[in-house]
mmCIF file of C-alpha atoms and ligand atoms in Angstrom:
data_model
loop_
_atom_site.group_PDB
_atom_site.id
_atom_site.type_symbol
_atom_site.label_atom_id
_atom_site.label_comp_id
_atom_site.label_asym_id
_atom_site.label_seq_id
_atom_site.Cartn_x
_atom_site.Cartn_y
_atom_site.Cartn_z
ATOM 1 C CA MET A 27 -13.414 43.903 9.763
ATOM 2 C CA LYS A 28 -13.119 47.449 8.381
ATOM 3 C CA SER A 29 -15.241 48.890 11.060
ATOM 4 C CA PHE A 30 -11.853 48.544 13.137
ATOM 5 C CA MET A 31 -9.678 50.029 10.843
ATOM 6 C CA ILE A 32 -8.034 53.115 11.494
ATOM 7 C CA GLN A 33 -5.144 52.657 8.961
ATOM 8 C CA GLY A 34 -4.352 50.256 6.032
ATOM 9 C CA ALA A 35 -1.847 48.160 5.555
ATOM 10 C CA LYS A 36 0.822 47.187 2.396
ATOM 11 C CA ILE A 37 3.181 44.949 1.355
ATOM 12 C CA LEU A 38 6.643 46.973 1.232
ATOM 13 C CA ALA A 39 9.000 44.290 0.066
ATOM 14 C CA THR A 40 9.571 40.405 -0.012
ATOM 15 C CA GLY A 41 12.806 38.413 0.361
ATOM 16 C CA SER A 42 13.086 34.384 0.054
ATOM 17 C CA ALA A 43 16.124 31.544 0.561
ATOM 18 C CA ILE A 44 16.573 28.006 -0.286
ATOM 19 C CA PRO A 45 18.936 25.343 0.416
ATOM 20 C CA SER A 46 21.921 25.642 -1.813
ATOM 21 C CA SER A 47 21.504 21.652 -3.301
ATOM 22 C CA SER A 48 18.828 20.221 -5.363
ATOM 23 C CA THR A 49 17.398 17.307 -4.992
ATOM 24 C CA THR A 50 15.750 15.672 -8.251
ATOM 25 C CA ASN A 51 12.782 13.171 -8.872
ATOM 26 C CA HIS A 52 15.528 10.841 -10.134
ATOM 27 C CA ASP A 53 17.402 11.384 -6.690
ATOM 28 C CA ILE A 54 14.294 10.195 -5.071
ATOM 29 C CA SER A 55 13.671 7.184 -7.091
ATOM 30 C CA THR A 56 17.010 5.974 -5.901
ATOM 31 C CA ILE A 57 15.732 5.544 -2.466
ATOM 32 C CA VAL A 58 11.853 4.589 -2.933
ATOM 33 C CA GLN A 59 9.860 2.603 -5.747
ATOM 34 C CA THR A 60 9.013 5.799 -7.852
ATOM 35 C CA SER A 61 9.713 7.670 -11.016
ATOM 36 C CA ASP A 62 10.376 11.079 -12.664
ATOM 37 C CA GLU A 63 7.269 10.498 -14.878
ATOM 38 C CA TRP A 64 5.216 9.417 -11.851
ATOM 39 C CA ILE A 65 6.083 12.364 -9.451
ATOM 40 C CA PHE A 66 5.744 15.200 -12.566
ATOM 41 C CA THR A 67 2.437 13.746 -13.951
ATOM 42 C CA ARG A 68 0.686 13.567 -10.586
ATOM 43 C CA THR A 69 2.234 16.609 -9.046
ATOM 44 C CA GLY A 70 3.892 18.924 -11.450
ATOM 45 C CA ILE A 71 7.242 18.478 -9.195
ATOM 46 C CA LYS A 72 10.762 17.995 -10.665
ATOM 47 C CA GLU A 73 12.818 19.256 -7.927
ATOM 48 C CA ARG A 74 13.080 20.467 -4.451
ATOM 49 C CA ARG A 75 15.537 22.071 -2.181
ATOM 50 C CA LEU A 76 16.252 19.882 1.343
ATOM 51 C CA LEU A 77 18.266 21.278 4.077
ATOM 52 C CA LYS A 78 21.515 19.037 4.611
ATOM 53 C CA GLY A 79 24.199 18.788 6.788
ATOM 54 C CA VAL A 80 24.338 20.149 10.453
ATOM 55 C CA ASP A 81 25.313 23.466 9.798
ATOM 56 C CA GLN A 82 21.968 25.125 8.600
ATOM 57 C CA SER A 83 18.642 24.937 10.278
ATOM 58 C CA ILE A 84 15.533 27.186 9.232
ATOM 59 C CA ILE A 85 16.565 30.083 11.367
ATOM 60 C CA ASP A 86 19.319 30.744 8.858
ATOM 61 C CA LEU A 87 16.996 30.207 5.971
ATOM 62 C CA ALA A 88 14.499 32.593 7.695
ATOM 63 C CA VAL A 89 17.222 35.103 8.800
ATOM 64 C CA SER A 90 18.783 34.997 5.052
ATOM 65 C CA ALA A 91 15.067 35.581 3.735
ATOM 66 C CA SER A 92 14.248 38.235 5.978
ATOM 67 C CA LYS A 93 17.637 40.289 5.693
ATOM 68 C CA LYS A 94 17.339 40.442 2.026
ATOM 69 C CA ALA A 95 13.619 42.069 2.564
ATOM 70 C CA LEU A 96 15.135 44.533 4.817
ATOM 71 C CA ASP A 97 17.778 45.104 2.506
ATOM 72 C CA LYS A 98 15.304 45.931 -0.613
ATOM 73 C CA ILE A 99 14.018 48.799 1.214
ATOM 74 C CA ALA A 100 17.004 49.952 3.326
ATOM 75 C CA MET A 101 14.930 49.357 6.565
ATOM 76 C CA HIS A 102 16.875 49.209 9.766
ATOM 77 C CA PRO A 103 15.733 46.100 11.654
ATOM 78 C CA SER A 104 15.326 48.108 14.575
ATOM 79 C CA GLN A 105 12.138 49.803 12.944
ATOM 80 C CA LEU A 106 10.348 46.106 12.915
ATOM 81 C CA ASP A 107 7.569 46.184 15.738
ATOM 82 C CA LEU A 108 6.622 42.611 15.442
ATOM 83 C CA VAL A 109 8.344 39.362 13.608
ATOM 84 C CA ILE A 110 5.763 36.722 13.074
ATOM 85 C CA LEU A 111 7.252 33.468 12.289
ATOM 86 C CA ALA A 112 5.039 30.989 10.385
ATOM 87 C CA THR A 113 6.271 27.605 10.479
ATOM 88 C CA SER A 114 5.408 23.830 11.898
ATOM 89 C CA SER A 115 9.213 22.914 12.054
ATOM 90 C CA PRO A 116 10.665 25.266 14.301
ATOM 91 C CA ASP A 117 14.058 24.541 15.975
ATOM 92 C CA ASP A 118 12.400 25.088 19.331
ATOM 93 C CA LEU A 119 9.035 23.737 20.139
ATOM 94 C CA PHE A 120 8.746 27.229 22.520
ATOM 95 C CA GLY A 121 8.778 28.876 19.269
ATOM 96 C CA SER A 122 11.829 30.037 16.918
ATOM 97 C CA ALA A 123 10.516 33.818 16.196
ATOM 98 C CA SER A 124 12.636 35.113 18.796
ATOM 99 C CA LYS A 125 15.730 33.526 17.660
ATOM 100 C CA ILE A 126 15.242 35.183 14.109
ATOM 101 C CA GLN A 127 14.070 38.282 15.851
ATOM 102 C CA SER A 128 17.989 38.657 17.590
ATOM 103 C CA LYS A 129 19.740 37.535 14.605
ATOM 104 C CA ILE A 130 18.453 40.017 12.538
ATOM 105 C CA GLY A 131 18.876 42.736 15.336
ATOM 106 C CA ALA A 132 14.954 43.495 15.449
ATOM 107 C CA SER A 133 16.005 44.764 19.139
ATOM 108 C CA ASN A 134 12.252 46.730 19.409
ATOM 109 C CA ALA A 135 10.150 43.927 18.289
ATOM 110 C CA VAL A 136 8.169 41.071 19.871
ATOM 111 C CA ALA A 137 8.186 37.870 17.989
ATOM 112 C CA PHE A 138 6.026 34.596 18.120
ATOM 113 C CA ASP A 139 5.766 31.777 16.123
ATOM 114 C CA LEU A 140 2.311 30.992 14.247
ATOM 115 C CA THR A 141 1.486 27.177 13.574
ATOM 116 C CA ALA A 142 -1.140 26.420 10.936
ATOM 117 C CA ALA A 143 1.149 24.231 8.707
ATOM 118 C CA CYS A 144 0.536 25.274 4.993
ATOM 119 C CA SER A 145 -1.735 27.844 5.716
ATOM 120 C CA GLY A 146 0.073 29.444 8.218
ATOM 121 C CA PHE A 147 1.734 32.267 6.134
ATOM 122 C CA VAL A 148 -2.094 33.327 5.037
ATOM 123 C CA LEU A 149 -3.045 33.502 8.660
ATOM 124 C CA SER A 150 0.008 35.410 9.908
ATOM 125 C CA LEU A 151 -0.465 37.943 7.063
ATOM 126 C CA VAL A 152 -4.193 38.378 8.288
ATOM 127 C CA THR A 153 -2.694 38.400 12.058
ATOM 128 C CA ALA A 154 -0.039 41.074 11.164
ATOM 129 C CA SER A 155 -2.805 43.293 9.125
ATOM 130 C CA GLN A 156 -5.157 43.302 12.138
ATOM 131 C CA PHE A 157 -2.260 45.026 14.013
ATOM 132 C CA LEU A 158 -1.716 47.767 11.378
ATOM 133 C CA TYR A 159 -5.296 48.289 10.778
ATOM 134 C CA THR A 160 -5.760 49.107 14.708
ATOM 135 C CA GLY A 161 -2.651 51.487 14.619
ATOM 136 C CA ALA A 162 -0.879 49.141 17.240
ATOM 137 C CA TYR A 163 2.176 48.507 15.092
ATOM 138 C CA ARG A 164 3.900 50.265 12.048
ATOM 139 C CA ASN A 165 6.274 47.690 10.733
ATOM 140 C CA ILE A 166 5.871 43.732 10.731
ATOM 141 C CA LEU A 167 8.030 40.973 9.082
ATOM 142 C CA VAL A 168 6.135 37.804 8.444
ATOM 143 C CA VAL A 169 7.906 35.043 7.693
ATOM 144 C CA GLY A 170 6.971 31.675 6.400
ATOM 145 C CA ALA A 171 9.700 28.980 6.798
ATOM 146 C CA ASP A 172 9.270 25.355 6.892
ATOM 147 C CA THR A 173 12.052 22.355 6.663
ATOM 148 C CA LEU A 174 9.333 19.496 6.659
ATOM 149 C CA SER A 175 12.542 17.158 5.356
ATOM 150 C CA LYS A 176 13.038 16.737 9.030
ATOM 151 C CA TRP A 177 9.605 15.075 9.774
ATOM 152 C CA ILE A 178 9.521 13.261 6.537
ATOM 153 C CA ASP A 179 9.455 9.273 6.429
ATOM 154 C CA TRP A 180 12.252 8.681 3.847
ATOM 155 C CA SER A 181 10.702 5.484 2.952
ATOM 156 C CA ASP A 182 7.279 6.479 2.369
ATOM 157 C CA ARG A 183 6.831 7.105 -1.419
ATOM 158 C CA SER A 184 3.610 8.877 -1.017
ATOM 159 C CA THR A 185 4.868 11.748 1.211
ATOM 160 C CA CYS A 186 8.661 11.855 0.444
ATOM 161 C CA ILE A 187 8.299 12.989 -3.101
ATOM 162 C CA LEU A 188 6.040 16.005 -2.112
ATOM 163 C CA PHE A 189 7.616 18.416 0.082
ATOM 164 C CA GLY A 190 10.898 20.713 0.049
ATOM 165 C CA ASP A 191 12.425 23.145 2.380
ATOM 166 C CA ALA A 192 12.458 26.890 2.106
ATOM 167 C CA ALA A 193 12.075 30.687 3.707
ATOM 168 C CA ALA A 194 10.461 33.531 2.367
ATOM 169 C CA ALA A 195 9.401 36.928 4.123
ATOM 170 C CA VAL A 196 7.218 40.084 3.758
ATOM 171 C CA ILE A 197 7.674 43.364 5.405
ATOM 172 C CA LEU A 198 4.013 45.044 6.259
ATOM 173 C CA GLN A 199 3.814 48.531 7.031
ATOM 174 C CA SER A 200 0.750 50.630 7.944
ATOM 175 C CA CYS A 201 -0.552 53.292 5.595
ATOM 176 C CA SER A 202 -3.326 55.688 5.172
ATOM 177 C CA ILE A 203 -6.844 53.768 4.503
ATOM 178 C CA VAL A 204 -6.936 54.622 0.820
ATOM 179 C CA ASP A 205 -3.691 52.943 0.268
ATOM 180 C CA ASN A 206 -4.775 49.948 1.865
ATOM 181 C CA SER A 207 -3.497 46.742 -0.058
ATOM 182 C CA VAL A 208 -4.871 43.831 2.296
ATOM 183 C CA LEU A 209 -8.304 44.345 0.763
ATOM 184 C CA THR A 210 -10.343 41.195 2.663
ATOM 185 C CA PHE A 211 -9.370 38.152 4.059
ATOM 186 C CA GLN A 212 -11.467 34.929 4.852
ATOM 187 C CA LEU A 213 -10.273 31.955 7.041
ATOM 188 C CA ASN A 214 -11.766 28.526 7.946
ATOM 189 C CA SER A 215 -10.600 25.598 10.331
ATOM 190 C CA ASP A 216 -12.226 21.933 10.254
ATOM 191 C CA GLY A 217 -10.661 19.812 13.050
ATOM 192 C CA ASN A 218 -12.698 16.828 12.291
ATOM 193 C CA TYR A 219 -10.487 15.964 9.402
ATOM 194 C CA ALA A 220 -7.169 16.655 11.227
ATOM 195 C CA ASN A 221 -6.237 13.017 10.618
ATOM 196 C CA HIS A 222 -5.867 13.559 6.957
ATOM 197 C CA LEU A 223 -2.804 15.233 7.354
ATOM 198 C CA SER A 224 -0.419 15.723 10.494
ATOM 199 C CA ILE A 225 2.705 14.915 12.539
ATOM 200 C CA ALA A 226 1.015 13.442 15.645
ATOM 201 C CA TYR A 227 2.490 12.800 19.070
ATOM 202 C CA GLU A 228 2.632 9.616 20.012
ATOM 203 C CA THR A 229 2.813 8.765 23.785
ATOM 204 C CA ASP A 230 5.059 5.786 25.110
ATOM 205 C CA ILE A 231 2.587 2.876 26.266
ATOM 206 C CA ILE A 232 4.678 2.403 29.546
ATOM 207 C CA PRO A 233 4.221 5.386 31.763
ATOM 208 C CA HIS A 234 7.328 6.662 34.088
ATOM 209 C CA PRO A 235 7.586 3.904 36.854
ATOM 210 C CA LYS A 236 7.071 5.986 39.608
ATOM 211 C CA LEU A 237 5.158 8.973 38.205
ATOM 212 C CA ASN A 238 2.764 6.918 35.894
ATOM 213 C CA LEU A 239 3.483 9.723 33.572
ATOM 214 C CA HIS A 240 3.399 9.011 29.733
ATOM 215 C CA GLN A 241 5.666 10.846 27.673
ATOM 216 C CA GLY A 242 6.333 10.494 23.685
ATOM 217 C CA TYR A 243 7.349 11.561 20.261
ATOM 218 C CA PHE A 244 6.281 13.271 17.435
ATOM 219 C CA LYS A 245 5.836 10.725 14.539
ATOM 220 C CA TYR A 246 6.475 11.165 10.967
ATOM 221 C CA ILE A 247 4.195 13.212 8.399
ATOM 222 C CA SER A 248 1.058 10.984 7.611
ATOM 223 C CA MET A 249 -1.344 12.119 4.656
ATOM 224 C CA ASN A 250 -4.411 10.826 3.035
ATOM 225 C CA GLY A 251 -3.204 12.290 -0.281
ATOM 226 C CA LYS A 252 -6.596 11.640 -1.859
ATOM 227 C CA GLU A 253 -8.546 13.280 0.805
ATOM 228 C CA VAL A 254 -6.543 16.454 1.220
ATOM 229 C CA TYR A 255 -6.501 16.648 -2.745
ATOM 230 C CA LYS A 256 -10.537 16.332 -2.725
ATOM 231 C CA PHE A 257 -10.690 19.191 0.225
ATOM 232 C CA ALA A 258 -8.698 21.655 -1.394
ATOM 233 C CA VAL A 259 -10.440 21.387 -4.876
ATOM 234 C CA PHE A 260 -13.713 21.585 -3.030
ATOM 235 C CA GLN A 261 -12.847 24.132 -0.205
ATOM 236 C CA VAL A 262 -10.727 26.647 -1.728
ATOM 237 C CA PRO A 263 -12.889 27.749 -4.557
ATOM 238 C CA LEU A 264 -15.423 28.631 -2.092
ATOM 239 C CA SER A 265 -13.350 30.689 0.174
ATOM 240 C CA ILE A 266 -11.955 32.590 -2.909
ATOM 241 C CA LEU A 267 -15.588 33.149 -4.024
ATOM 242 C CA LYS A 268 -16.510 34.651 -0.686
ATOM 243 C CA CYS A 269 -13.654 37.265 -0.651
ATOM 244 C CA LEU A 270 -14.412 38.354 -4.140
ATOM 245 C CA ASN A 271 -18.231 38.482 -3.296
ATOM 246 C CA SER A 272 -17.477 40.659 -0.297
ATOM 247 C CA LEU A 273 -15.491 43.065 -2.574
ATOM 248 C CA ASN A 274 -18.151 43.181 -5.299
ATOM 249 C CA MET A 275 -15.374 41.627 -7.450
ATOM 250 C CA SER A 276 -15.478 39.698 -10.768
ATOM 251 C CA ILE A 277 -13.576 36.849 -11.264
ATOM 252 C CA GLU A 278 -12.426 38.896 -14.684
ATOM 253 C CA GLU A 279 -10.649 41.316 -12.211
ATOM 254 C CA VAL A 280 -8.237 39.177 -10.712
ATOM 255 C CA ASP A 281 -4.814 39.602 -12.108
ATOM 256 C CA TRP A 282 -2.987 36.727 -10.333
ATOM 257 C CA LEU A 283 -4.311 33.615 -8.721
ATOM 258 C CA LEU A 284 -1.400 32.681 -5.895
ATOM 259 C CA LEU A 285 -1.938 29.268 -4.119
ATOM 260 C CA HIS A 286 -0.354 27.540 -1.870
ATOM 261 C CA GLN A 287 2.075 25.343 -4.111
ATOM 262 C CA ALA A 288 0.826 22.044 -3.136
ATOM 263 C CA ASN A 289 0.315 20.311 -6.487
ATOM 264 C CA GLU A 290 -0.078 21.479 -9.915
ATOM 265 C CA ARG A 291 -3.285 19.602 -10.502
ATOM 266 C CA ILE A 292 -5.021 21.247 -7.572
ATOM 267 C CA LEU A 293 -3.857 24.746 -8.646
ATOM 268 C CA ASN A 294 -4.973 23.969 -12.013
ATOM 269 C CA ALA A 295 -8.429 22.271 -10.840
ATOM 270 C CA ILE A 296 -9.335 25.189 -8.504
ATOM 271 C CA ALA A 297 -8.414 27.866 -11.234
ATOM 272 C CA GLU A 298 -10.765 25.662 -13.774
ATOM 273 C CA LYS A 299 -13.464 25.757 -11.287
ATOM 274 C CA LEU A 300 -13.321 29.540 -10.860
ATOM 275 C CA SER A 301 -13.053 30.263 -14.578
ATOM 276 C CA ILE A 302 -9.585 31.856 -14.234
ATOM 277 C CA SER A 303 -7.299 31.613 -16.861
ATOM 278 C CA SER A 304 -4.513 29.361 -16.364
ATOM 279 C CA LYS A 305 -2.206 31.940 -17.311
ATOM 280 C CA LYS A 306 -3.185 33.833 -14.338
ATOM 281 C CA ILE A 307 -1.651 31.159 -12.310
ATOM 282 C CA ILE A 308 1.477 31.936 -10.243
ATOM 283 C CA SER A 309 3.337 28.494 -9.679
ATOM 284 C CA ASN A 310 6.864 27.574 -9.148
ATOM 285 C CA LEU A 311 6.478 24.245 -7.232
ATOM 286 C CA CYS A 312 8.120 22.588 -10.124
ATOM 287 C CA LYS A 313 11.343 23.656 -8.870
ATOM 288 C CA TYR A 314 10.930 23.542 -5.257
ATOM 289 C CA GLY A 315 8.000 21.070 -4.561
ATOM 290 C CA ASN A 316 5.476 21.881 -1.123
ATOM 291 C CA THR A 317 7.548 24.180 1.020
ATOM 292 C CA SER A 318 4.448 24.695 3.173
ATOM 293 C CA ALA A 319 4.452 27.901 5.078
ATOM 294 C CA ALA A 320 6.997 29.365 2.714
ATOM 295 C CA SER A 321 5.327 28.370 -0.423
ATOM 296 C CA ILE A 322 3.240 31.479 -1.024
ATOM 297 C CA PRO A 323 5.653 34.289 -0.195
ATOM 298 C CA LEU A 324 8.299 32.221 -2.158
ATOM 299 C CA ALA A 325 6.276 32.221 -5.410
ATOM 300 C CA LEU A 326 5.416 36.173 -4.486
ATOM 301 C CA ASP A 327 8.873 36.690 -4.451
ATOM 302 C CA GLU A 328 9.852 35.240 -7.350
ATOM 303 C CA ALA A 329 7.015 36.663 -9.208
ATOM 304 C CA ILE A 330 8.091 39.982 -8.128
ATOM 305 C CA LYS A 331 11.527 39.602 -9.239
ATOM 306 C CA GLN A 332 10.263 38.499 -12.441
ATOM 307 C CA ASN A 333 8.372 41.600 -12.976
ATOM 308 C CA LYS A 334 5.368 39.713 -13.400
ATOM 309 C CA ILE A 335 3.158 41.897 -10.954
ATOM 310 C CA LEU A 336 2.342 45.310 -11.466
ATOM 311 C CA SER A 337 1.130 48.006 -9.478
ATOM 312 C CA ASN A 338 -2.798 47.978 -8.804
ATOM 313 C CA ASP A 339 -2.912 44.299 -9.765
ATOM 314 C CA ILE A 340 -5.139 42.141 -8.115
ATOM 315 C CA ILE A 341 -3.877 39.139 -6.358
ATOM 316 C CA VAL A 342 -5.803 36.375 -4.761
ATOM 317 C CA ILE A 343 -3.918 34.512 -2.374
ATOM 318 C CA ALA A 344 -5.161 31.124 -0.724
ATOM 319 C CA GLY A 345 -3.512 28.704 1.669
ATOM 320 C CA PHE A 346 -4.468 25.712 2.747
ATOM 321 C CA GLY A 347 -3.448 22.320 4.624
ATOM 322 C CA ALA A 348 -3.231 20.826 7.719
ATOM 323 C CA GLY A 349 -5.646 21.500 10.693
ATOM 324 C CA LEU A 350 -7.686 21.174 8.112
ATOM 325 C CA THR A 351 -7.162 25.128 7.882
ATOM 326 C CA TRP A 352 -7.885 27.060 4.806
ATOM 327 C CA GLY A 353 -7.873 30.744 3.849
ATOM 328 C CA THR A 354 -7.934 33.461 1.315
ATOM 329 C CA VAL A 355 -6.428 37.156 1.466
ATOM 330 C CA VAL A 356 -7.176 39.591 -1.367
ATOM 331 C CA LEU A 357 -4.278 42.072 -2.229
ATOM 332 C CA ARG A 358 -4.081 45.243 -4.234
ATOM 333 C CA TRP A 359 -0.726 45.731 -5.228
HETATM 334 N N1 COA B 410 5.527 6.693 -7.036
HETATM 335 C C1 COA B 410 4.886 5.835 -7.371
HETATM 336 N N2 COA B 410 4.001 5.236 -7.285
HETATM 337 C C2 COA B 410 2.877 5.858 -6.161
HETATM 338 C C3 COA B 410 3.554 6.649 -5.568
HETATM 339 C C4 COA B 410 4.968 7.057 -6.059
HETATM 340 N N3 COA B 410 5.332 8.074 -5.452
HETATM 341 N N4 COA B 410 2.974 7.037 -4.394
HETATM 342 C C5 COA B 410 1.891 6.310 -4.599
HETATM 343 N N5 COA B 410 1.878 5.548 -5.516
HETATM 344 C C6 COA B 410 0.950 4.506 -5.936
HETATM 345 C C7 COA B 410 0.215 4.006 -5.110
HETATM 346 O O1 COA B 410 0.846 3.079 -4.097
HETATM 347 C C8 COA B 410 -1.146 3.603 -5.800
HETATM 348 O O2 COA B 410 -0.701 1.983 -6.592
HETATM 349 P P1 COA B 410 -2.060 0.881 -6.327
HETATM 350 O O3 COA B 410 -2.886 1.592 -7.394
HETATM 351 O O4 COA B 410 -0.753 -0.245 -6.801
HETATM 352 O O5 COA B 410 -2.308 0.913 -4.999
HETATM 353 C C9 COA B 410 -1.229 4.421 -6.987
HETATM 354 O O6 COA B 410 0.314 5.064 -6.778
HETATM 355 C C10 COA B 410 -1.731 5.481 -6.829
HETATM 356 O O7 COA B 410 -1.984 5.978 -5.555
HETATM 357 P P2 COA B 410 -3.005 7.172 -5.051
HETATM 358 O O8 COA B 410 -2.388 7.821 -3.716
HETATM 359 O O9 COA B 410 -4.336 6.846 -5.334
HETATM 360 O O10 COA B 410 -2.317 8.441 -6.124
HETATM 361 P P3 COA B 410 -3.068 9.932 -6.280
HETATM 362 O O11 COA B 410 -3.699 9.911 -7.867
HETATM 363 O O12 COA B 410 -3.743 10.040 -5.312
HETATM 364 O O13 COA B 410 -1.684 10.670 -6.098
HETATM 365 C C11 COA B 410 -0.830 12.354 -4.631
HETATM 366 C C12 COA B 410 -1.077 10.863 -4.930
HETATM 367 C C13 COA B 410 0.091 12.421 -3.105
HETATM 368 C C14 COA B 410 0.188 12.932 -5.673
HETATM 369 C C15 COA B 410 -2.128 13.021 -4.802
HETATM 370 O O14 COA B 410 -3.330 12.383 -3.673
HETATM 371 C C16 COA B 410 -1.808 14.389 -4.052
HETATM 372 O O15 COA B 410 -1.272 15.244 -4.282
HETATM 373 N N6 COA B 410 -2.915 15.015 -2.925
HETATM 374 C C17 COA B 410 -2.966 16.091 -2.294
HETATM 375 C C18 COA B 410 -1.514 15.999 -1.479
HETATM 376 C C19 COA B 410 -0.936 17.360 -0.688
HETATM 377 O O16 COA B 410 -1.376 18.114 -1.588
HETATM 378 N N7 COA B 410 -0.882 17.386 0.386
HETATM 379 C C20 COA B 410 -0.101 18.824 1.075
HETATM 380 C C21 COA B 410 -1.386 19.522 1.415
HETATM 381 S S1 COA B 410 -0.992 20.952 2.181
#
């Protein structure tokens, strides 16, 4: 990777946006048979934000998060060269990134969607950094945004308790190699287990009468929770260790563990496997649930606002989810 680097990459600013109304575990218990106690003890989630009404969409959340990040560093949107939208719930299957590009006024940027479910932000961060390493681009906006509430079967208690809607953005800029803060990455996919977590397309059995053409529709989220849990706890520590080994970095040197916010028990189990103190885990999923591609930048933005992360801190970021896909990025802040 490093042999192609002519310059480094660093994160300049973050921003996030969440729907205004909160849906508690108690609210969920009025629509499916569950309880606050069951949800909290199995997942660590207390409440989530869901996009309600017809007047707001994933685009609005993504635009709001992006503008907050731009405002923090007083960057004019025309300075952006690229906009990457990590999402699995776009408003348009052809992609929603260009709508964000136009709404924020990033008139000089090319924009595309990147679909990798809950690993989408990690893959987008790595993708963005490659454009910066090679000198192709100078300023890149990466937005992780998902509104999975529209793909949830609200009568399925095994999935509807988990997810929330949100968007969060980071702005990356090229810098000299000595200031590079995206230190290394490690990415993986295993499509053999794609069925463990999917929003599958179902083809109609009856074809078009004249064309013999089968069309269809997307179904709700389906998930084998136990298998996804085992996969995350087994694979994510291996990916993190590969990254740390490649940097000759010890576990003790890690200041923050920022994992995809899927489940508090998964976060704790991964930290325990790595012998990382639970004090180093960044976690906010009790308030937002699993916000898919938004979860990591949302937690990052919040940790920065709380002044948790200091200059030069080592942050190990790992995403995992449908695909199955998982991966790690190590940052020096
Ligand atoms: N409320 C109450 N009971 C529930 C429930 C709910 N919301 N959901 C499931 N149950 C019941 C089940 O029906 C089952 O009952 P039974 O024993 O009578 O059959 C029992 O609770 C145990 O179900 P199980 O699926 O074995 O629970 P679990 O301990 O595996 O926890 C998850 C379920 C979903 C919380 C857990 O598997 C998980 O978090 N997996 C990872 C999912 C994830 O993070 N996905 C996204 C990754 S990006």
